[in-house]
Amino acid sequence: HLRAAFDILDFQPSEVESIMTTASACLHLGNVEFSANSKDEAQLKTPAEIEVVAKLLRVDAKALSTSLISQRKQMGRESILT
């Protein structure tokens, strides 16, 4: 039914593919698990899921991992990654 709705709304095949890929990446992000390391910092328990999400979104897996477990804080004109 979903594909029929896309056809009725005159979506291009490339648009449908982008929507499905993004939805798939979001669903895979729901499978990502986190834990705390010995310093009580966040770490990924499921790096394989990150690889899948990164491939779907066409981004670097290491950069995606870092962005999910760290924060960037703005202190005046400086930015600190924690």
JSON list of C-alpha atoms in Angstrom, two decimals, residues 3-74:
[
{"chain": "A", "resi": 3, "resn": "ARG", "atom": "CA", "xyz": [4.41, 2.06, -2.68]},
{"chain": "A", "resi": 4, "resn": "ALA", "atom": "CA", "xyz": [0.99, 2.58, -4.28]},
{"chain": "A", "resi": 5, "resn": "ALA", "atom": "CA", "xyz": [0.60, 5.79, -2.25]},
{"chain": "A", "resi": 6, "resn": "PHE", "atom": "CA", "xyz": [3.98, 7.01, -3.47]},
{"chain": "A", "resi": 7, "resn": "ASP", "atom": "CA", "xyz": [2.87, 6.29, -7.05]},
{"chain": "A", "resi": 8, "resn": "ILE", "atom": "CA", "xyz": [-0.41, 8.15, -6.56]},
{"chain": "A", "resi": 9, "resn": "LEU", "atom": "CA", "xyz": [1.48, 11.13, -5.12]},
{"chain": "A", "resi": 10, "resn": "ASP", "atom": "CA", "xyz": [3.83, 11.01, -8.12]},
{"chain": "A", "resi": 11, "resn": "PHE", "atom": "CA", "xyz": [7.04, 10.44, -6.17]},
{"chain": "A", "resi": 12, "resn": "GLN", "atom": "CA", "xyz": [10.06, 9.69, -8.31]},
{"chain": "A", "resi": 13, "resn": "PRO", "atom": "CA", "xyz": [11.77, 6.31, -7.73]},
{"chain": "A", "resi": 14, "resn": "SER", "atom": "CA", "xyz": [14.87, 8.08, -6.40]},
{"chain": "A", "resi": 15, "resn": "GLU", "atom": "CA", "xyz": [12.74, 9.97, -3.86]},
{"chain": "A", "resi": 16, "resn": "VAL", "atom": "CA", "xyz": [11.08, 6.75, -2.69]},
{"chain": "A", "resi": 17, "resn": "GLU", "atom": "CA", "xyz": [14.48, 5.11, -2.34]},
{"chain": "A", "resi": 18, "resn": "SER", "atom": "CA", "xyz": [15.77, 8.04, -0.26]},
{"chain": "A", "resi": 19, "resn": "ILE", "atom": "CA", "xyz": [12.74, 7.93, 2.02]},
{"chain": "A", "resi": 20, "resn": "MET", "atom": "CA", "xyz": [13.01, 4.15, 2.50]},
{"chain": "A", "resi": 21, "resn": "THR", "atom": "CA", "xyz": [16.76, 4.34, 3.13]},
{"chain": "A", "resi": 22, "resn": "THR", "atom": "CA", "xyz": [16.33, 7.09, 5.73]},
{"chain": "A", "resi": 23, "resn": "ALA", "atom": "CA", "xyz": [13.52, 5.19, 7.46]},
{"chain": "A", "resi": 24, "resn": "SER", "atom": "CA", "xyz": [15.65, 2.04, 7.48]},
{"chain": "A", "resi": 25, "resn": "ALA", "atom": "CA", "xyz": [18.58, 3.93, 9.01]},
{"chain": "A", "resi": 26, "resn": "CYS", "atom": "CA", "xyz": [16.29, 5.31, 11.74]},
{"chain": "A", "resi": 27, "resn": "LEU", "atom": "CA", "xyz": [15.01, 1.82, 12.53]},
{"chain": "A", "resi": 28, "resn": "HIS", "atom": "CA", "xyz": [18.57, 0.47, 12.73]},
{"chain": "A", "resi": 29, "resn": "LEU", "atom": "CA", "xyz": [19.50, 3.33, 15.08]},
{"chain": "A", "resi": 30, "resn": "GLY", "atom": "CA", "xyz": [16.86, 1.92, 17.41]},
{"chain": "A", "resi": 31, "resn": "ASN", "atom": "CA", "xyz": [18.94, -1.27, 17.63]},
{"chain": "A", "resi": 32, "resn": "VAL", "atom": "CA", "xyz": [22.07, 0.56, 18.80]},
{"chain": "A", "resi": 33, "resn": "GLU", "atom": "CA", "xyz": [22.93, -0.27, 22.40]},
{"chain": "A", "resi": 34, "resn": "PHE", "atom": "CA", "xyz": [25.14, 1.71, 24.75]},
{"chain": "A", "resi": 35, "resn": "SER", "atom": "CA", "xyz": [27.02, 0.90, 27.93]},
{"chain": "A", "resi": 36, "resn": "ALA", "atom": "CA", "xyz": [29.41, 2.68, 30.26]},
{"chain": "A", "resi": 37, "resn": "ASN", "atom": "CA", "xyz": [33.15, 2.06, 30.26]},
{"chain": "A", "resi": 38, "resn": "SER", "atom": "CA", "xyz": [35.37, 2.01, 33.36]},
{"chain": "A", "resi": 39, "resn": "LYS", "atom": "CA", "xyz": [35.41, 5.83, 33.44]},
{"chain": "A", "resi": 40, "resn": "ASP", "atom": "CA", "xyz": [31.58, 5.89, 33.34]},
{"chain": "A", "resi": 41, "resn": "GLU", "atom": "CA", "xyz": [31.71, 7.25, 29.77]},
{"chain": "A", "resi": 42, "resn": "ALA", "atom": "CA", "xyz": [29.30, 6.08, 27.10]},
{"chain": "A", "resi": 43, "resn": "GLN", "atom": "CA", "xyz": [30.48, 3.44, 24.67]},
{"chain": "A", "resi": 44, "resn": "LEU", "atom": "CA", "xyz": [28.75, 1.53, 21.91]},
{"chain": "A", "resi": 45, "resn": "LYS", "atom": "CA", "xyz": [27.83, -2.10, 22.53]},
{"chain": "A", "resi": 46, "resn": "THR", "atom": "CA", "xyz": [26.69, -2.72, 18.96]},
{"chain": "A", "resi": 47, "resn": "PRO", "atom": "CA", "xyz": [29.27, -1.31, 16.53]},
{"chain": "A", "resi": 48, "resn": "ALA", "atom": "CA", "xyz": [27.92, -3.54, 13.74]},
{"chain": "A", "resi": 49, "resn": "GLU", "atom": "CA", "xyz": [24.64, -1.59, 13.80]},
{"chain": "A", "resi": 50, "resn": "ILE", "atom": "CA", "xyz": [26.59, 1.66, 13.46]},
{"chain": "A", "resi": 51, "resn": "GLU", "atom": "CA", "xyz": [28.27, 0.26, 10.35]},
{"chain": "A", "resi": 52, "resn": "VAL", "atom": "CA", "xyz": [24.85, -0.50, 8.83]},
{"chain": "A", "resi": 53, "resn": "VAL", "atom": "CA", "xyz": [23.46, 2.94, 9.68]},
{"chain": "A", "resi": 54, "resn": "ALA", "atom": "CA", "xyz": [26.58, 4.69, 8.37]},
{"chain": "A", "resi": 55, "resn": "LYS", "atom": "CA", "xyz": [26.37, 2.79, 5.10]},
{"chain": "A", "resi": 56, "resn": "LEU", "atom": "CA", "xyz": [22.68, 3.64, 4.69]},
{"chain": "A", "resi": 57, "resn": "LEU", "atom": "CA", "xyz": [23.26, 7.33, 5.43]},
{"chain": "A", "resi": 58, "resn": "ARG", "atom": "CA", "xyz": [26.52, 7.42, 3.46]},
{"chain": "A", "resi": 59, "resn": "VAL", "atom": "CA", "xyz": [28.50, 8.82, 6.38]},
{"chain": "A", "resi": 60, "resn": "ASP", "atom": "CA", "xyz": [31.72, 7.77, 8.09]},
{"chain": "A", "resi": 61, "resn": "ALA", "atom": "CA", "xyz": [31.03, 5.11, 10.74]},
{"chain": "A", "resi": 62, "resn": "LYS", "atom": "CA", "xyz": [33.71, 6.42, 13.10]},
{"chain": "A", "resi": 63, "resn": "ALA", "atom": "CA", "xyz": [32.34, 9.97, 12.90]},
{"chain": "A", "resi": 64, "resn": "LEU", "atom": "CA", "xyz": [28.81, 8.68, 13.50]},
{"chain": "A", "resi": 65, "resn": "SER", "atom": "CA", "xyz": [29.99, 6.67, 16.52]},
{"chain": "A", "resi": 66, "resn": "THR", "atom": "CA", "xyz": [31.76, 9.68, 17.98]},
{"chain": "A", "resi": 67, "resn": "SER", "atom": "CA", "xyz": [28.74, 11.90, 17.47]},
{"chain": "A", "resi": 68, "resn": "LEU", "atom": "CA", "xyz": [26.50, 9.43, 19.29]},
{"chain": "A", "resi": 69, "resn": "ILE", "atom": "CA", "xyz": [28.66, 9.09, 22.40]},
{"chain": "A", "resi": 70, "resn": "SER", "atom": "CA", "xyz": [30.07, 12.60, 22.85]},
{"chain": "A", "resi": 71, "resn": "GLN", "atom": "CA", "xyz": [28.88, 16.14, 23.39]},
{"chain": "A", "resi": 72, "resn": "ARG", "atom": "CA", "xyz": [30.26, 19.37, 22.02]},
{"chain": "A", "resi": 73, "resn": "LYS", "atom": "CA", "xyz": [30.05, 22.18, 24.56]},
{"chain": "A", "resi": 74, "resn": "GLN", "atom": "CA", "xyz": [30.52, 25.82, 23.64]}
]
